Coordinates of C-alpha atoms in Angstrom, one line a residue:
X231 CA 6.7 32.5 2.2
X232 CA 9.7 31.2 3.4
X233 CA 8.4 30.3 6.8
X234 CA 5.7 28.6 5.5
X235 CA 7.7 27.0 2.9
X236 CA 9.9 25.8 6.0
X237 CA 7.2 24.5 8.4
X238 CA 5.7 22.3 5.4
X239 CA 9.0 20.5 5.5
X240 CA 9.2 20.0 9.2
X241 CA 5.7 17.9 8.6
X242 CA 7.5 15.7 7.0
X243 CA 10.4 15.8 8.6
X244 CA 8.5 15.2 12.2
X245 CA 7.2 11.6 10.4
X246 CA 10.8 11.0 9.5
X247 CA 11.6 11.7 13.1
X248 CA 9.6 8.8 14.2
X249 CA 10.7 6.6 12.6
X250 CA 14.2 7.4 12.5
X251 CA 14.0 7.3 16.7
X252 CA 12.8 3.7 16.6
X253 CA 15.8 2.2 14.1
X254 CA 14.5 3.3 10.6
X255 CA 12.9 1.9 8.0
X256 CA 14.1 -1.1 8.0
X257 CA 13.6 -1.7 11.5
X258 CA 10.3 -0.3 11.5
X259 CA 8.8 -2.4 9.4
X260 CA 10.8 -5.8 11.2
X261 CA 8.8 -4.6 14.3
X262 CA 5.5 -3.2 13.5
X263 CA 5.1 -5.2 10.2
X264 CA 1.9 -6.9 9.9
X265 CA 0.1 -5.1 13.4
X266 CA -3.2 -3.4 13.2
X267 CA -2.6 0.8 13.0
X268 CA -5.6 3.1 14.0
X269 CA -6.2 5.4 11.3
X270 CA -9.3 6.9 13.0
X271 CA -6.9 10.0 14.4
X272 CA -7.2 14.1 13.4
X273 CA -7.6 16.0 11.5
X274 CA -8.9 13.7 8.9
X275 CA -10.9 10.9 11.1
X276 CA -11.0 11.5 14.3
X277 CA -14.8 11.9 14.3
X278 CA -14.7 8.0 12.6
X279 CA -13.6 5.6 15.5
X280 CA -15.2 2.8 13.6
X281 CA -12.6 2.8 10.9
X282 CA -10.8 -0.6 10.9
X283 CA -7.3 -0.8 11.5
X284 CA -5.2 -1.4 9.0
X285 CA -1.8 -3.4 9.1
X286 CA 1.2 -2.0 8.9
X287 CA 3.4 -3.1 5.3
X288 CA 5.9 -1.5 3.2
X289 CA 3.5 0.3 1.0
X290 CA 1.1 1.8 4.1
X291 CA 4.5 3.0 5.3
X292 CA 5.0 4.4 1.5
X293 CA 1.9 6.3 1.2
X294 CA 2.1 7.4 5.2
X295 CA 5.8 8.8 3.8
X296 CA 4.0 10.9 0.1
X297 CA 1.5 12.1 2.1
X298 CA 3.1 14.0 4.0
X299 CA 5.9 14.4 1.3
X300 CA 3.4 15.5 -1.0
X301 CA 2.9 19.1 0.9
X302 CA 6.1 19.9 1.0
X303 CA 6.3 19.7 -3.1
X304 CA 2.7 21.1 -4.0
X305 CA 3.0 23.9 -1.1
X306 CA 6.7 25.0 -2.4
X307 CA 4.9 24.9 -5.9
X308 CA 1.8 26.7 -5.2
X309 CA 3.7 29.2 -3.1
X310 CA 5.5 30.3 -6.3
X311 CA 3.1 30.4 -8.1
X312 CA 0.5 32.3 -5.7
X313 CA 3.9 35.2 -6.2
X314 CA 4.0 35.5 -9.5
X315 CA 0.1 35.7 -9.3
X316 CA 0.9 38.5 -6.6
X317 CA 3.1 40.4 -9.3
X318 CA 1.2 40.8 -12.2
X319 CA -2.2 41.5 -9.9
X320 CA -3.9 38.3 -10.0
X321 CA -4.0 37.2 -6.6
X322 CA -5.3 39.2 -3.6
X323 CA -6.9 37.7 -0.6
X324 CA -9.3 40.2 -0.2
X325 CA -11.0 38.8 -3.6
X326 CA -13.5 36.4 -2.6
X327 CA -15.2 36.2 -6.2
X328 CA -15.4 32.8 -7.9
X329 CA -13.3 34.2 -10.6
X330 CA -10.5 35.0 -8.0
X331 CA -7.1 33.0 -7.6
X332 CA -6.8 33.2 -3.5
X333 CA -10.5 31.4 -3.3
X334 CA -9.1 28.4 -5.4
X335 CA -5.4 28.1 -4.1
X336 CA -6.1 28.9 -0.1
X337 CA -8.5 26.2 0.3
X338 CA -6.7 23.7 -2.2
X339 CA -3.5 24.5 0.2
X340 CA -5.7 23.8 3.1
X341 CA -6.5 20.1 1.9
X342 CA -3.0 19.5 1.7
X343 CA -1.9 20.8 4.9
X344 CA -4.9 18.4 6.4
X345 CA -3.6 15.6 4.4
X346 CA -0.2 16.0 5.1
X347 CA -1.1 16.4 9.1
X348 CA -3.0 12.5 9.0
X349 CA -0.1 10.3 8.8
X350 CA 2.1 12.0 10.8
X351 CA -1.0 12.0 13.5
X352 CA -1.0 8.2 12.5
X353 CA 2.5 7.2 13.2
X354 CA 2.6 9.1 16.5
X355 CA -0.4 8.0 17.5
X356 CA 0.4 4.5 17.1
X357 CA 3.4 4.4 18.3
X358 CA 4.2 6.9 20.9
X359 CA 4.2 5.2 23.3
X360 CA 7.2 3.4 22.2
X361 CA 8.7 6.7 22.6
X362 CA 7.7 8.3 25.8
X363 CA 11.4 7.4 27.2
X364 CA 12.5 10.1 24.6
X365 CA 10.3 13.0 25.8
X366 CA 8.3 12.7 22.4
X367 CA 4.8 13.7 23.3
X368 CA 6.4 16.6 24.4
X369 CA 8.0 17.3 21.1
X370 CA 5.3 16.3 19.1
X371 CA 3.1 19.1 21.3
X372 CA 5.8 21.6 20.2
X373 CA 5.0 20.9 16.8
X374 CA 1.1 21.4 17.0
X375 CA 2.0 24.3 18.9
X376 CA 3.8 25.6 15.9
X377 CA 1.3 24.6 13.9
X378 CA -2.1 26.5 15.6
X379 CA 0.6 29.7 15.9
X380 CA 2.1 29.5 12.2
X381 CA -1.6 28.2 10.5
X382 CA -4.4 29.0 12.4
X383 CA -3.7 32.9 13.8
X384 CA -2.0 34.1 11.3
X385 CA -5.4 32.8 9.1
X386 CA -7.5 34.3 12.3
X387 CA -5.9 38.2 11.9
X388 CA -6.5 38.2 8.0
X389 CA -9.9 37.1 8.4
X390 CA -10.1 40.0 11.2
X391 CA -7.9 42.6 8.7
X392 CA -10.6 41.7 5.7
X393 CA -13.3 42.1 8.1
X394 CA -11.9 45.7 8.9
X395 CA -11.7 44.9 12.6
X396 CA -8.1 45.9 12.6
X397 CA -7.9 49.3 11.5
X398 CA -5.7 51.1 9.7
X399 CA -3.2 53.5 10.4
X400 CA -1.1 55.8 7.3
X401 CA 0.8 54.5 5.6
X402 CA -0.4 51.3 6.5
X403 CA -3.8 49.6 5.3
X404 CA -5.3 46.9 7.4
X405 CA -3.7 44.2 5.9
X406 CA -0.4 45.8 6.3
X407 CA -0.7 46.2 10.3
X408 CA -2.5 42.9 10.5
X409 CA 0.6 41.2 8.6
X410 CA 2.7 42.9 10.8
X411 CA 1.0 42.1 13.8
X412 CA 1.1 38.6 13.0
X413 CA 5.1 38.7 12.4
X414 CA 5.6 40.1 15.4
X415 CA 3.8 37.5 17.5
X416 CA 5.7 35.2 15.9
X417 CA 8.6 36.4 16.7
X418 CA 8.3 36.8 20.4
X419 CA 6.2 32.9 20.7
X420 CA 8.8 30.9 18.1
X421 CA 11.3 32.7 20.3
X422 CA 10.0 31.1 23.1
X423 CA 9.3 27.5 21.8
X424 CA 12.7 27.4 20.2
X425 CA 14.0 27.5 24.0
X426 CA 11.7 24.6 24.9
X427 CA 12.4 22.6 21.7
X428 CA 15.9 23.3 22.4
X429 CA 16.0 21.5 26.0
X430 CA 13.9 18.8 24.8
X431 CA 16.3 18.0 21.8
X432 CA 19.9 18.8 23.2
X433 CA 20.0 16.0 25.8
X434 CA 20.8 12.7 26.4
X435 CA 18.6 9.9 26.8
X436 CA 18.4 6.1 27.3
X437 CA 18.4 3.8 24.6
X438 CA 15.0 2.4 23.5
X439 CA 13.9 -1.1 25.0
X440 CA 13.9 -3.7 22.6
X441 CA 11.4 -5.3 20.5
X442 CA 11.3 -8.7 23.2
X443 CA 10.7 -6.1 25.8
X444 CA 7.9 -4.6 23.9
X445 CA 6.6 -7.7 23.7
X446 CA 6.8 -8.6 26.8
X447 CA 5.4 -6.3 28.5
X448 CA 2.0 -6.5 26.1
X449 CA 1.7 -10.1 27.5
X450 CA 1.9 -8.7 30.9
X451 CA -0.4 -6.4 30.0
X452 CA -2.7 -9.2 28.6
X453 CA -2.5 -11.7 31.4
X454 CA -3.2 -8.6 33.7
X455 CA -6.4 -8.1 31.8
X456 CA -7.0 -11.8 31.8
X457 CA -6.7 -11.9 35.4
X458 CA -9.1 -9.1 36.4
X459 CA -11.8 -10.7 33.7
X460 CA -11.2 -14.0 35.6
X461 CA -11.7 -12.3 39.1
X462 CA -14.9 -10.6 37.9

């Protein structure tokens, strides 16, 4: 619980991370105020490219921050409460009936983790490249990692531990060797990625350009295009 508790405020705390890396609030809005942001990314829309794009203002930035603010809240919430279900025999993920608590909660948790996910996908996608001085689409692939490893196996093994594809093995049930199977990949793979993450994050780099370079270089970018249409 408290891994999971942890990793749904790194969501957050990744969105906070770019903005934070390009001045702040503040200077995030003085830069990017009133430009068109694709919202057509995963996990949400990324089947919808025809979405329009929307400008960027104080309050998109607001409701880019509470959503994914809101999972950190609801999931620390519904955690809780999904363990004192636990104790008095209420919950068990092995009770698909309609009357069950784990087929209410899990998939309720899973619409949160998917909104939380959108407007972190949003910011980086929008503005990464921004970043790419910084090493960030490496970080940010770090976190998806973490994500897939933390989210989707340990969801794969239960579903294989209900299933009875794992088997069990006295004194543990299926559940208990899938759970522990899980913990230990985890171990040995966050292990692994916290040496990455580490070289990625404990090092020195240049300072961003500025906005007038920024700008600059989309007018080159422009007149480039401009040219080649001209040409054609």
């Amino acid at each position: 619980m408290e891994s999971v508790l942890y990793f749904a405020v790194v969501v957050y705390k990744v969105l906070v991370l770019l903005i934070e890396e390009l001045g702040g609030s503040s200077i995030f809005l003085h830069r990017f105020f009133g430009k068109p942001f694709r919202i057509s990314t995963g996990p949400c829309c990324c089947c919808c490219p025809c979405l329009p794009h929307v400008p960027m203002s104080r309050r998109m930035l607001f409701l880019l921050k509470l959503g994914a603010l809101q999972y950190a809240v609801l999931k620390t919430a519904l955690s809780v409460l999904a363990v004192v279900l636990w104790t008095n025999g209420n919950f068990d993920l092995s009770d698909l009936e309609i009357t069950g608590a784990a087929i209410w909660l899990n998939p309720f948790i899973g619409v949160l983790t998917i909104i939380s996910l959108w407007p972190v996908a949003i910011i980086f996608m929008n503005t990464n490249r921004f970043l790419r001085s910084l090493n960030i689409v490496p970080k940010y692939a770090m976190y998806q990692l973490i994500l897939v490893l933390s989210q989707l196996q340990t969801s794969i093994i239960n579903i294989l531990a209900l299933d009875g594809s794992i088997a069990c093995a006295p004194p543990l049930s299926s559940q208990a060797r899938a759970s522990m199977l899980s913990q230990q990949m985890m171990i040995m793979e966050m292990f692994i990625i916290s040496l990455v993450t580490r070289f990625l994050y404990h090092r020195t780099y240049d300072p961003l350009p500025s906005e007038a370079h920024d700008d600059q270089q989309d007018n080159k970018a422009a007149l480039q295009a401009a040219l080649v249409e001209h040409n054609v």
